[in-house]
Short mmCIF file of C-alpha atoms in Angstrom, two decimals:
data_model
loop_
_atom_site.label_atom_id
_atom_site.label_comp_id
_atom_site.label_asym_id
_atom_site.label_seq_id
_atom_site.Cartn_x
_atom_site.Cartn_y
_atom_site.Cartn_z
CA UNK A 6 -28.85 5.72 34.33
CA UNK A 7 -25.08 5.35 34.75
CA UNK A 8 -23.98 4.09 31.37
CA UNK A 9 -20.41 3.47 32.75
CA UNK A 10 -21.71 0.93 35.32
CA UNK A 11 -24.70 -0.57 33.08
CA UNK A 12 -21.40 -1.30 30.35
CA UNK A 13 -19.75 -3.51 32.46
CA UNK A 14 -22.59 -6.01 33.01
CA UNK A 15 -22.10 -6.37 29.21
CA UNK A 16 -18.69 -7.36 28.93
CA UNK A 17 -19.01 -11.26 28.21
CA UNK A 18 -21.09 -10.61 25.95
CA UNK A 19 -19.36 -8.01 24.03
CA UNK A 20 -16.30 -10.18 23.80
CA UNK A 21 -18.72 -13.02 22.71
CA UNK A 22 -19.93 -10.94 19.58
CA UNK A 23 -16.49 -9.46 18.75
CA UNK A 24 -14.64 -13.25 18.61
CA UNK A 25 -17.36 -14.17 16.40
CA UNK A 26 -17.20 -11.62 13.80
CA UNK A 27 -13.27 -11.13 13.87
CA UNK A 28 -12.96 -14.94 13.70
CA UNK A 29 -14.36 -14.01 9.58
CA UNK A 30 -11.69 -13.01 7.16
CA UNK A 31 -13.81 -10.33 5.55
CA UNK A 32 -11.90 -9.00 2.93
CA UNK A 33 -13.80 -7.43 -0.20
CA UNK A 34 -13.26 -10.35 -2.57
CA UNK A 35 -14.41 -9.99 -6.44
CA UNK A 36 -13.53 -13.52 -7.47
CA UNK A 37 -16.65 -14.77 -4.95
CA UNK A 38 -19.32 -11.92 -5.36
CA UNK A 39 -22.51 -12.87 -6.62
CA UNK A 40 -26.04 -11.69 -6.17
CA UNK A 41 -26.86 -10.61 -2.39
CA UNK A 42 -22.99 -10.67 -1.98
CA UNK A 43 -21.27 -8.02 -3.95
CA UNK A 44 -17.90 -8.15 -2.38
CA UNK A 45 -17.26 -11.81 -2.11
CA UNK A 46 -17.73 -14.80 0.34
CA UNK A 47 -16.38 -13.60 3.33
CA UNK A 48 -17.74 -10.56 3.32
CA UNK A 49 -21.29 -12.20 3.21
CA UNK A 50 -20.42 -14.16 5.89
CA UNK A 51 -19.72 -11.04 8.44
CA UNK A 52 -22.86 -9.55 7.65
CA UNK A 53 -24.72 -12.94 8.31
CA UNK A 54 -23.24 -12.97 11.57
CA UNK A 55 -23.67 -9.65 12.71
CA UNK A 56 -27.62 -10.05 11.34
CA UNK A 57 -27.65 -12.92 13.63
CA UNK A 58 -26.13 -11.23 16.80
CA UNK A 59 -29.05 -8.65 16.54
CA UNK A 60 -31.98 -10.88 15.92
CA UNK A 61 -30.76 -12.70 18.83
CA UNK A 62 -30.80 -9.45 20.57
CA UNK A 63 -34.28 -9.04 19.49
CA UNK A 64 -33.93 -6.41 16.72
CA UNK A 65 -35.66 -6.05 14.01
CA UNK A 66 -33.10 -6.72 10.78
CA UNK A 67 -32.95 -5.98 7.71
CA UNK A 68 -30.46 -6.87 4.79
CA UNK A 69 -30.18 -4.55 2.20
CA UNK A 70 -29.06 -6.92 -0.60
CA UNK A 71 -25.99 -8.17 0.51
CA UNK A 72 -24.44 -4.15 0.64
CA UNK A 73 -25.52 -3.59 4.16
CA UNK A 74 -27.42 -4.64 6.85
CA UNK A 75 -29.53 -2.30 9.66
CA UNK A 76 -30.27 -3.42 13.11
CA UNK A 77 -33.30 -1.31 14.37
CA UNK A 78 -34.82 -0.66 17.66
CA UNK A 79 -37.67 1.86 18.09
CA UNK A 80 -40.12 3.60 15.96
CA UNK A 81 -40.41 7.10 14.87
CA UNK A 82 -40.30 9.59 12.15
CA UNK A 83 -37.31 10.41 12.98
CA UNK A 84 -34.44 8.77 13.11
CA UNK A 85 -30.52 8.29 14.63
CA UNK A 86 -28.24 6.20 13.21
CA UNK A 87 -24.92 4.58 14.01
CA UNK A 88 -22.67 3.41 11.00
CA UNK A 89 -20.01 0.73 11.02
CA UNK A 90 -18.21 -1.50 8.59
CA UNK A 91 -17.48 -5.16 8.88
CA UNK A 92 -14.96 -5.24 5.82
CA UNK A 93 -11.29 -5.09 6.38
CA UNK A 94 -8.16 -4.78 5.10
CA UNK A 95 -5.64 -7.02 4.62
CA UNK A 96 -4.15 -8.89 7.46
CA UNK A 97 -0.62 -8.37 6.63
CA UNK A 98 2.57 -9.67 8.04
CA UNK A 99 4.36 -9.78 11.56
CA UNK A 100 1.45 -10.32 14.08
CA UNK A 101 2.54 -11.72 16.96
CA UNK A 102 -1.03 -12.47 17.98
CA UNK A 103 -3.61 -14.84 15.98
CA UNK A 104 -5.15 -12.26 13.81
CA UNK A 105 -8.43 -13.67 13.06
CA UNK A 106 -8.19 -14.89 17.24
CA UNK A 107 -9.77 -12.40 19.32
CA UNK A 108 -7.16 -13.33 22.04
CA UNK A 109 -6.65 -11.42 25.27
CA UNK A 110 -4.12 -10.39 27.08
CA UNK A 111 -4.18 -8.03 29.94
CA UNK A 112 -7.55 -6.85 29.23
CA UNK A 113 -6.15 -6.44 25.57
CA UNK A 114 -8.05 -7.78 22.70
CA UNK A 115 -6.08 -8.43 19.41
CA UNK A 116 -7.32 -9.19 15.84
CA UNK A 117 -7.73 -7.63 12.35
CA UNK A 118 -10.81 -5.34 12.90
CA UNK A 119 -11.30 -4.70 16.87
CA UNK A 120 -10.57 -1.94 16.50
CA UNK A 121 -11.61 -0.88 12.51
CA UNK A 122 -14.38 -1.20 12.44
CA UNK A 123 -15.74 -4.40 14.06
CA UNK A 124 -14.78 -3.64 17.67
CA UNK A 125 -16.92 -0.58 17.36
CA UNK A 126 -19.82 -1.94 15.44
CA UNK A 127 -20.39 -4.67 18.39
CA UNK A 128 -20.14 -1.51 20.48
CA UNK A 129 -23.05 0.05 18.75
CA UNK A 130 -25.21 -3.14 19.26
CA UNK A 131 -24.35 -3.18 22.56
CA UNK A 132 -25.27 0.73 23.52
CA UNK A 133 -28.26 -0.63 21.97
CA UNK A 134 -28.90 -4.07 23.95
CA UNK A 135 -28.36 -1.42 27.00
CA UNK A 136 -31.34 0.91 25.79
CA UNK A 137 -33.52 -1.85 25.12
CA UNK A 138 -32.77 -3.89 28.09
CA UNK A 139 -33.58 -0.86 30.37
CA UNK A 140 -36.81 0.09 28.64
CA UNK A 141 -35.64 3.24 28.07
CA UNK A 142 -38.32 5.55 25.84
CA UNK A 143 -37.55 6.85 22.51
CA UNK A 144 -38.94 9.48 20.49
CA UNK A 145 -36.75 8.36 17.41
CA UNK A 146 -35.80 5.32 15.73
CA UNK A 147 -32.52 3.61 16.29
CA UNK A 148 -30.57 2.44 13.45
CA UNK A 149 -27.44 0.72 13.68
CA UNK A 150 -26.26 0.32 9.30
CA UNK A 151 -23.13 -2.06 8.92
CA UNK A 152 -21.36 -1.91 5.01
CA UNK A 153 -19.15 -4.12 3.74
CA UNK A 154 -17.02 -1.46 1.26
CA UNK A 155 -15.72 0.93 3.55
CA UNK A 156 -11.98 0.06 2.85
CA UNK A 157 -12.60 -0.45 -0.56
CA UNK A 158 -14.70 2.77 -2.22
CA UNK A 159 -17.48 2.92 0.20
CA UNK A 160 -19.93 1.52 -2.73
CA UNK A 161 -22.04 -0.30 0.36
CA UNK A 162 -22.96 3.26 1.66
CA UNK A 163 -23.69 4.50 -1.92
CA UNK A 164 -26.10 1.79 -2.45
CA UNK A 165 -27.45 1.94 0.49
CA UNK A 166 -28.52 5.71 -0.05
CA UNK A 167 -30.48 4.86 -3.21
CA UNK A 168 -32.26 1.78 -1.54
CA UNK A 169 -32.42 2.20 2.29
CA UNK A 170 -33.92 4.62 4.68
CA UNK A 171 -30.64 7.49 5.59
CA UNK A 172 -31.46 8.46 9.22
CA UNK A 173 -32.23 11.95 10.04
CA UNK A 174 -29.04 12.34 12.04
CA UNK A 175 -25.99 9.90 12.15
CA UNK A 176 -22.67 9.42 13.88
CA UNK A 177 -20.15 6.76 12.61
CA UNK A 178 -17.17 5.02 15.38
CA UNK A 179 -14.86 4.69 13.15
CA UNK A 180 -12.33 7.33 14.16
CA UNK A 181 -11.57 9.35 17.78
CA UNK A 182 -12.93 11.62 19.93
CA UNK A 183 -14.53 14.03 20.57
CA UNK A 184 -16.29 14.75 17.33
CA UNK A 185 -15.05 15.00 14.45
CA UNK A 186 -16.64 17.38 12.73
CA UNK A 187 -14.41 17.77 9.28
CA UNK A 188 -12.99 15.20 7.27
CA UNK A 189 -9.89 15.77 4.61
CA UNK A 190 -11.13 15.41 0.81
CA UNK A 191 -9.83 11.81 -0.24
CA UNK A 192 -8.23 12.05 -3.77
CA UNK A 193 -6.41 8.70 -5.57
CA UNK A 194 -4.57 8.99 -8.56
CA UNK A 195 -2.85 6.55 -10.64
CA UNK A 196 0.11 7.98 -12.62
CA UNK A 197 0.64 5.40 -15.58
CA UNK A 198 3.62 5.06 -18.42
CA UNK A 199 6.49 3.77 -19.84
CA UNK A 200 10.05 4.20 -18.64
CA UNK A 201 13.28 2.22 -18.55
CA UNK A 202 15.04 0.74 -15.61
CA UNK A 203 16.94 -1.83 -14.24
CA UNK A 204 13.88 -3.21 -12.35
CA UNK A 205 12.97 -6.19 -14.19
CA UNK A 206 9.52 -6.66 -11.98
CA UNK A 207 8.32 -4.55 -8.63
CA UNK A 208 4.67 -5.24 -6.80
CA UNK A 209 4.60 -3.42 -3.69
CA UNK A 210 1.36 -2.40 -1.88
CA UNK A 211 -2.11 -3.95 -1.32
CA UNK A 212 -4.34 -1.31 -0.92
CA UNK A 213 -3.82 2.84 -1.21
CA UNK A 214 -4.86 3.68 1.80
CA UNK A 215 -1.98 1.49 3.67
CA UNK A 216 1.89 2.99 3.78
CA UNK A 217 3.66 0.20 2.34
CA UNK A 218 5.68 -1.72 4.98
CA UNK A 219 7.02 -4.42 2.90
CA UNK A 220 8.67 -3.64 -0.58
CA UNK A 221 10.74 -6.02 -2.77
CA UNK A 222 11.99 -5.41 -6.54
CA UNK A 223 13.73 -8.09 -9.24
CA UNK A 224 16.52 -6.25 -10.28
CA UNK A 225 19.18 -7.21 -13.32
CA UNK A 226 22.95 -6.32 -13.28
CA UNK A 227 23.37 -6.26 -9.12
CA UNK A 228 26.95 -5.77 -9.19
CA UNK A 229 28.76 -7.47 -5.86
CA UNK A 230 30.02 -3.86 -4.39
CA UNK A 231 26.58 -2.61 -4.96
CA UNK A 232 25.81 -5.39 -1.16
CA UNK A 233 28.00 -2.63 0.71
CA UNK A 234 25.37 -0.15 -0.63
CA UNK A 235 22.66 -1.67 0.11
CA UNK A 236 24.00 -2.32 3.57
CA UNK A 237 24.66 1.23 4.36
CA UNK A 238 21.48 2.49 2.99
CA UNK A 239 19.83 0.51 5.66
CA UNK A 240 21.68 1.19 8.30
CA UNK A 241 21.55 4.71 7.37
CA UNK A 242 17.62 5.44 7.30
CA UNK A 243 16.98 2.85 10.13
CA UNK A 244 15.45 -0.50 7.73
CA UNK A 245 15.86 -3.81 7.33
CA UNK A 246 16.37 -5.73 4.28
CA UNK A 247 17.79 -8.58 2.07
CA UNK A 248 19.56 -9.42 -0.81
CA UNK A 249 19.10 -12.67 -2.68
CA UNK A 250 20.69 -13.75 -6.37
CA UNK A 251 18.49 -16.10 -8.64
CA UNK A 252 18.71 -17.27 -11.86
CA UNK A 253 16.17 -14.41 -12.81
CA UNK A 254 17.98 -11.67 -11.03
CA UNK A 255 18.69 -10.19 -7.75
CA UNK A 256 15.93 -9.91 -5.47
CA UNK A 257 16.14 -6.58 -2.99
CA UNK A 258 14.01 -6.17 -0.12
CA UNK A 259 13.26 -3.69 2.41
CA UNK A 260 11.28 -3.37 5.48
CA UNK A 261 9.41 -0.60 6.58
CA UNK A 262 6.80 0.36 8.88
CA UNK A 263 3.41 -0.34 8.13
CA UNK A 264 0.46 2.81 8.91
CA UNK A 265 -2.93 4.57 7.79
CA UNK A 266 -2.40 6.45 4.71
CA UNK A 267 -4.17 9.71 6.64
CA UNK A 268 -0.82 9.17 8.89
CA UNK A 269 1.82 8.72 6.72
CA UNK A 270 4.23 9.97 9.57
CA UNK A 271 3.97 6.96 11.74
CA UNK A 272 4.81 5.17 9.02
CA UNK A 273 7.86 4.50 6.20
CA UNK A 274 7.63 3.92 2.82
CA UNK A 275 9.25 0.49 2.14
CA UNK A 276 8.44 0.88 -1.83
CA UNK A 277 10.33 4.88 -1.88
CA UNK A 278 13.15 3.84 -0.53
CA UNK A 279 13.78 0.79 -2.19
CA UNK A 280 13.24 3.27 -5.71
CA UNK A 281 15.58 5.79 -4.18
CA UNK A 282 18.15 2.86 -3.48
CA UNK A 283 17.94 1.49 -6.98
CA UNK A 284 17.58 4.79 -8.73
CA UNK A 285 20.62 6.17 -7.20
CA UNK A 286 22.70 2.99 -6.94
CA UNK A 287 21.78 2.73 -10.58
CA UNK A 288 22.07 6.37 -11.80
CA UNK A 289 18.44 5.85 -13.26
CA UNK A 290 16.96 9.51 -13.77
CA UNK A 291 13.65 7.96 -13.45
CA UNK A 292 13.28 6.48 -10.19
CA UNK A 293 15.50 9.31 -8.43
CA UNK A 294 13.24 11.44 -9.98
CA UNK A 295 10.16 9.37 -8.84
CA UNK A 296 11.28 9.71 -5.31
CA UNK A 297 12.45 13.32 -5.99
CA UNK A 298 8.70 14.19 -6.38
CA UNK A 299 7.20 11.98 -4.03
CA UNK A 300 9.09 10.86 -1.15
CA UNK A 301 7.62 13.86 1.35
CA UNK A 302 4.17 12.91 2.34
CA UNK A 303 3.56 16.73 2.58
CA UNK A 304 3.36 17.22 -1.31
CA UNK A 305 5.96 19.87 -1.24
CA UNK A 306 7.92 17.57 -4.39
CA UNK A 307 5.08 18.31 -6.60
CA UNK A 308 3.81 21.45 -4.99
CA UNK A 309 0.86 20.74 -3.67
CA UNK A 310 1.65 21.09 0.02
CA UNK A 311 -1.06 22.70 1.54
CA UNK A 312 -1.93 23.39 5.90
CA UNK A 313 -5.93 24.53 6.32
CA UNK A 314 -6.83 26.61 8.58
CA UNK A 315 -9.33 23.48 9.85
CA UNK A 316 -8.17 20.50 8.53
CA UNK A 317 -4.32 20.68 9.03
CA UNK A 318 -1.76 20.01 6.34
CA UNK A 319 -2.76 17.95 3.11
CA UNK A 320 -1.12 14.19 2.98
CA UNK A 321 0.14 12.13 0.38
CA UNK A 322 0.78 8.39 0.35
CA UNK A 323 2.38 6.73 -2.17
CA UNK A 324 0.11 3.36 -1.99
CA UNK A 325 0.99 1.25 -4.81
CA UNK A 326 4.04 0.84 -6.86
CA UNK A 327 3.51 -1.61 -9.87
CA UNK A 328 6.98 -2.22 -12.33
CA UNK A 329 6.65 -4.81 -14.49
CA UNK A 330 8.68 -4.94 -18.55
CA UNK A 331 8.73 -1.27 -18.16
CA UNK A 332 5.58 -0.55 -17.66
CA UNK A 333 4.67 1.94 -14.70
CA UNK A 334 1.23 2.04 -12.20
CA UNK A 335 2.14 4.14 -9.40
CA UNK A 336 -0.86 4.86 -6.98
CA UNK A 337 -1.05 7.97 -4.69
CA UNK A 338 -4.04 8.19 -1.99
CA UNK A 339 -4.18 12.02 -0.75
CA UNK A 340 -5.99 13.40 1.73
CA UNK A 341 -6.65 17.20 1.24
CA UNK A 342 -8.27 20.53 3.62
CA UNK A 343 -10.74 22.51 2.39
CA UNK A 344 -8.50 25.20 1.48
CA UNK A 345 -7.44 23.45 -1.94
CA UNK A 346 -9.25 20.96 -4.04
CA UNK A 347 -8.36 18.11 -6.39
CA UNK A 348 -7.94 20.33 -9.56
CA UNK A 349 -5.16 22.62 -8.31
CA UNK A 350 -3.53 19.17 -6.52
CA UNK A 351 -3.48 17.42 -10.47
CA UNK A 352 -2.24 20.85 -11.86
CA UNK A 353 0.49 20.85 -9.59
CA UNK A 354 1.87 17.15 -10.29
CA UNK A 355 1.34 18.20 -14.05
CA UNK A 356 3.82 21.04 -13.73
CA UNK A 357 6.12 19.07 -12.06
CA UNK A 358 6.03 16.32 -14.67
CA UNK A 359 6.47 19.26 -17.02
CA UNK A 360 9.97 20.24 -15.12
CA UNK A 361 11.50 16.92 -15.05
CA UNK A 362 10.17 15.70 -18.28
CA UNK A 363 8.32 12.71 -16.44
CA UNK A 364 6.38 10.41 -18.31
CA UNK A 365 3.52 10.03 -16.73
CA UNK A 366 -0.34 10.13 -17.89
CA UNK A 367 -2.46 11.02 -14.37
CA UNK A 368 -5.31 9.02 -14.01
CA UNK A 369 -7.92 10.13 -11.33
CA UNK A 370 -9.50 6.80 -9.72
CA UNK A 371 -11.43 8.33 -7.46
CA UNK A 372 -12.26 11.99 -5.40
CA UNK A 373 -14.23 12.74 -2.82
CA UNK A 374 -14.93 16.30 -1.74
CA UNK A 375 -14.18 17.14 1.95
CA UNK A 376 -16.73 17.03 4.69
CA UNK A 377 -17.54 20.11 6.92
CA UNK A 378 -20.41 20.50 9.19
CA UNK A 379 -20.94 23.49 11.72
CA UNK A 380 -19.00 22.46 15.15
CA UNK A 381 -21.73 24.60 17.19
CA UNK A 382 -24.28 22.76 16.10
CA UNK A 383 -27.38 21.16 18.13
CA UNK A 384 -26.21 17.37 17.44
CA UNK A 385 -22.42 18.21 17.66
CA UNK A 386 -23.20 19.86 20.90
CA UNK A 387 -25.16 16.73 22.38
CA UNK A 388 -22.41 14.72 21.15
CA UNK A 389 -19.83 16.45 23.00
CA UNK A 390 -21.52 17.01 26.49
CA UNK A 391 -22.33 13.16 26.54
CA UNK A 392 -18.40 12.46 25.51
CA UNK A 393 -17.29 14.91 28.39
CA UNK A 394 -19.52 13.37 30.72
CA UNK A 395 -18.49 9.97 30.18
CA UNK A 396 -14.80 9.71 29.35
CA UNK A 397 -14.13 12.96 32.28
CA UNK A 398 -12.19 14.62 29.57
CA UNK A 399 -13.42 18.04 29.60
CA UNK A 400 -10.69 19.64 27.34
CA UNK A 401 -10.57 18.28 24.42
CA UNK A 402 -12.25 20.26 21.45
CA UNK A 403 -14.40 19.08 18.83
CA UNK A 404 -11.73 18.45 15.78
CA UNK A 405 -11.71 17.58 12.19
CA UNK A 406 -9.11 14.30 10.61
CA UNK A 407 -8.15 13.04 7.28
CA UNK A 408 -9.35 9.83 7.75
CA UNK A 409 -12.32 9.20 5.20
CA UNK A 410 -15.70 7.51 6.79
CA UNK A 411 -19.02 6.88 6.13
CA UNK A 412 -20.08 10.35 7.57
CA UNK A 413 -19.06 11.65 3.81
CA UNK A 414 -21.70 9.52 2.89
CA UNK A 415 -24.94 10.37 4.71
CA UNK A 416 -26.13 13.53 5.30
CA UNK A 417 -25.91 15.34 8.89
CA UNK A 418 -23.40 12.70 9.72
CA UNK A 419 -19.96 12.66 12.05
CA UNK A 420 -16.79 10.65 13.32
CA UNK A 421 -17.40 9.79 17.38
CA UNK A 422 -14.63 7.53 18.48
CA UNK A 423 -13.98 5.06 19.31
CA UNK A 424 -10.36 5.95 19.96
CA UNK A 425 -9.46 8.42 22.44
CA UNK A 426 -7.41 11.50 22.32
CA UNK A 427 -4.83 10.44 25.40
CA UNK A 428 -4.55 7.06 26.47
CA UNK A 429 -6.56 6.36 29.14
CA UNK A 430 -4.67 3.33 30.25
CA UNK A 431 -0.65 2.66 30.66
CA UNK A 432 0.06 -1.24 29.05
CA UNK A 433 3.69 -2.85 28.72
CA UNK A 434 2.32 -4.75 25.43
CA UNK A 435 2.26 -3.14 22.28
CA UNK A 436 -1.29 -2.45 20.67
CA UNK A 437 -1.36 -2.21 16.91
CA UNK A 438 -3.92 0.66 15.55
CA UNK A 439 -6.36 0.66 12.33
CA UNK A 440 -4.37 -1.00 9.26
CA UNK A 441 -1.27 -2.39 11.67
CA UNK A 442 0.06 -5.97 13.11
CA UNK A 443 -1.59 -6.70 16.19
CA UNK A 444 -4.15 -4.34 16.23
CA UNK A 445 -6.41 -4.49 19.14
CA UNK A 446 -8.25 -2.49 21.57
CA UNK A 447 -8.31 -1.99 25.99
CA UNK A 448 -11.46 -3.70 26.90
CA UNK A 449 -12.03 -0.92 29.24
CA UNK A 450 -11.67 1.52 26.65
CA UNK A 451 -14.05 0.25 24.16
CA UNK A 452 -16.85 -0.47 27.15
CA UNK A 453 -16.64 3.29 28.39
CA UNK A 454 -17.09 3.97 24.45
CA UNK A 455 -20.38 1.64 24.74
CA UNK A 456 -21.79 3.98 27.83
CA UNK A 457 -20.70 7.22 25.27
CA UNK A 458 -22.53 5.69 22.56
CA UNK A 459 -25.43 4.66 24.88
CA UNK A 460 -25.53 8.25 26.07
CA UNK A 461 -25.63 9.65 23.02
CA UNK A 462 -28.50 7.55 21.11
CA UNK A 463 -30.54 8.37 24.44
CA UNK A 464 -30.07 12.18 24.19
CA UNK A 465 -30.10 12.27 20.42
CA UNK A 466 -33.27 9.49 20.33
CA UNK A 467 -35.30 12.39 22.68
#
C-alpha cells in the first residue's frame, strides 16, 4: 500500500475534523472544572468532539473520566499507541488570521492548535481511518489516547496511567522528525520575595513555557528625559514600545517576540528588557541585578550553563514576572541534558543569590527527570525506516529535543513529528509554529505525516 497516495483521498476529511476541533477554545480552565471535566468547559468540549469524530469513524471509544479519551481499532495483547493533546495555550495577540478559524490559504491552514497538538491528533485518526478502511490485519491493538493537560502539567497522562490501559509501545506527534529519542529534563522554579522598586505593579507572562512577547510595568516618578531613554533603548535592541502617563503612574511597554520556552533563541524577552530598562534607568540594584542573572537563556548568569553530549545545551526561560506592592513571583521554566540534574541547577542560582545578596526564596513547582531511550532500538529502528521511506529524507539522524511530551509519561514511548527537519515546501506567507500568532501547518506536509504515521502503526501493529 502506498500511504502517500491512500493520504490524499483523505484530505476533505482531514480538514473537516481539524475545523471542528480548532473551532473549540480549549484552554485548561479551573473556574469551569467539575466532575468528568477536570480542566474546565472547553476543554470538555474538545474531547467530546474528537470522541465523536472516531465513533463516526467506527472506533470503539472510550472516555477516561473527562482526563482523556482513547480511540481504538484492533484487538490484541499487545498494543501501539499514538498520543496527542487537544488542550492549548493561550491564543495570544497579533494573528493576522482567525485563530479559532481553520482558514486556508495556499494550502496553508491557520489556527491555535494545527499544528500543537490538534493538527496531529486528527492525523493519528486519520492513519487510522486509512488502516481500517483498507482492511489491513493487525496483530496488535491500536490506540490513539488524546489528554487535555499537556500544556499545563501533563496531569491527563498521569491519570491516565493509574486508570487506563498504557500500550506496550507508543509514539507521540507532538514534536519533529525523525525520532526523537531524548527529551531535556523540564525543571520550573518560582523565585519569591520582597524587594523595593519603582515598579508600582508588573504582570507579564501567561504560561512558563511561552517567552514573553508582550511586557508592560506601572511605574512611579517617570521623569520627562527618561522618554529619550526609553526611545533609544528600543531602537537599540530592535523593540517596540510605548509610554503612557495616568493618574496612577506611567505605564511602559515593550514588545517582543513571542516563542517555545525549549527555544528561547527565536524568541525575546519582552518582561527582561523592560526590568533592565527600569533597573538601569532607575539605578535599582535589584532589577539590574535580576537581569544580571537571568537575561542569557544559557544559564551562564547563575552558572548553570550546561551542553550534553546528547541533549545539547540546557535552556532557561524566564516565563513569568509578577511585581505587585513589592512583592516578587518570578517564574523560570528550564529545560536541562542528562549531564546535570535539578539539584546542582538550584545550587547554582543559590550561590548566585549568595554573591549579589538577592532576596529570593526558590520554590521548585515542578521537575521532571529527562527521557532517554536506546536510539538502536527495534521500535526506534521501525520508526525511522518508515520516516525515510515516506518523507525521502534519508539523512537525517534519529535526535533528542527539549521540548517536554507525553513520551515522559508512558513507558517505551517517543516524539515522531509532525514537523520536519527542512522545509519541504517554499511559501511567501508566514506560518506561525507551536505557541506563536498564526500558527498553522502545509496541508501537504501534515498528509505525508498521515502516510508516516500509517506506516508506522502497520509495521509496529505486526
Amino acid at each position: 500500500m502506498n500511504w502517500n497516495t491512500e493520504a490524499k483521498k483523505y484530505e476533505a476529511q482531514f480538514k473537516k475534523d481539524l475545523k471542528e476541533l480548532v473551532a473549540i477554545p480549549s484552554l485548561r480552565d479551573e473556574s469551569t472544572a467539575k466532575e468528568n471535566a477536570p480542566f474546565g468547559e472547553q476543554c470538555r468540549k474538545a474531547l467530546d468532539k474528537m470522541m465523536e469524530i472516531g465513533r463516526e469513524a467506527g472506533f470503539t471509544v472510550k472516555d477516561i473520566d473527562g482526563y482523556a479519551c482513547t480511540i481504538e481499532y484492533g484487538e490484541g495483547e499487545e498494543s501501539v499507541g499514538i498520543l496527542a493533546h487537544l488542550d492549548i495555550v493561550p491564543i495570544g495577540e497579533d494573528w493576522t488570521h482567525d485563530p479559532l478559524g481553520c482558514e486556508e490559504v495556499d494550502g496553508i491552514m491557520y489556527g491555535r492548535g494545527t499544528l500543537d497538538d490538534k493538527g496531529p491528533a486528527v492525523a493519528g485518526l486519520t492513519a487510522m481511518r486509512m488502516l481500517k478502511d483498507n482492511n489491513v490485519k493487525l496483530n496488535k491493538k491500536i490506540m490513539l489516547i488524546c489528554g487535555c493537560d499537556e500544556e499545563s502539567g501533563m496531569q491527563c497522562m498521569d491519570y491516565y496511567c493509574k486508570h487506563a490501559e498504557v500500550p506496550t509501545m507508543s509514539f507521540t506527534p507532538d514534536a519533529e522528525f525523525p525520532v526523537i529519542y531524548g527529551e531535556k529534563g523540564l525543571l520550573q522554579i518560582a523565585l519569591k520575595g520582597h524587594a523595593e522598586t519603582p515598579i508600582l505593579s508588573m504582570h507579564c507572562g501567561e504560561r512558563p513555557n511561552v517567552v514573553i512577547g508582550k511586557a508592560s510595568a506601572l511605574v512611579k516618578d517617570f521623569r520627562e528625559e527618561y522618554v529619550d531613554l526609553f526611545d533609544f533603548y528600543l531602537r537599540s535592541n530592535n523593540l517596540q514600545g510605548s509610554v503612557e502617563y495616568t493618574e496612577a503612574g506611567c505605564v511602559l511597554k515593550m514588545d517582543g517576540v513571542f516563542a517555545h520556552a525549549s527555544l528561547p533563541w527565536r524568541g525575546t524577552n519582552a518582561a527582561l528588557h523592560l526590568i533592565n530598562f527600569i533597573g538601569t534607568t532607575y539605578e535599582n540594584e535589584f532589577l539590574t541585578n535580576t537581569y544580571r542573572m537571568l537575561s542569557d537563556w544559557r544559564g551562564s548568569g547563575v552558572s548553570i550553563a550546561k551542553e550534553g553530549a546528547y541533549m545539547g545545551f540546557l535552556t532557561a526561560n524566564v516565563g513569568i514576572v509578577d511585581l505587585e506592592n513589592d512583592e516578587f513571583n518570578i517564574v523560570i521554566d528550564m529545560r536541562y541534558p542528562n549531564d546535570t540534574d535539578s539539584e546542582t541547577i538550584i545550587k547554582g542560582y543559590q550561590e548566585t543569590f549568595k554573591t549579589y545578596d538577592y532576596p529570593a526564596e526558590i520554590v521548585v513547582r515542578s521537575d521532571s527527570k529527562p527521557l532517554f531511550l536506546d536510539p538502536n532500538s527495534e521500535m526506534i529502528q521501525k520508526l525511522m525506516a518508515v520516516y525515510r521511506e515516506y518523507s525521502g529524507d534519508t539523512f537525517t539522524p534519529a535526535m533528542t529535543m527539549g521540548g517536554g511530551t507525553y513520551a515522559r509519561k508512558l513507558p517505551n514511548c517517543v516524539a515522531f513529528g509532525p514537523e520536519y527537519p527542512i522545509a519541504r515546501h517554499q511559501s511567501e506567507h508566514v506560518i506561525g509554529g507551536p505557541h506563536q500568532a498564526d500558527e498553522g501547518i502545509v496541508i501537504d506536509d501534515m498528509l505525508c505525516a498521515v502516510a508516516i504515521y500509517a506506516g508506522a502503526l502497520e509495521k509496529l501493529g505486526q
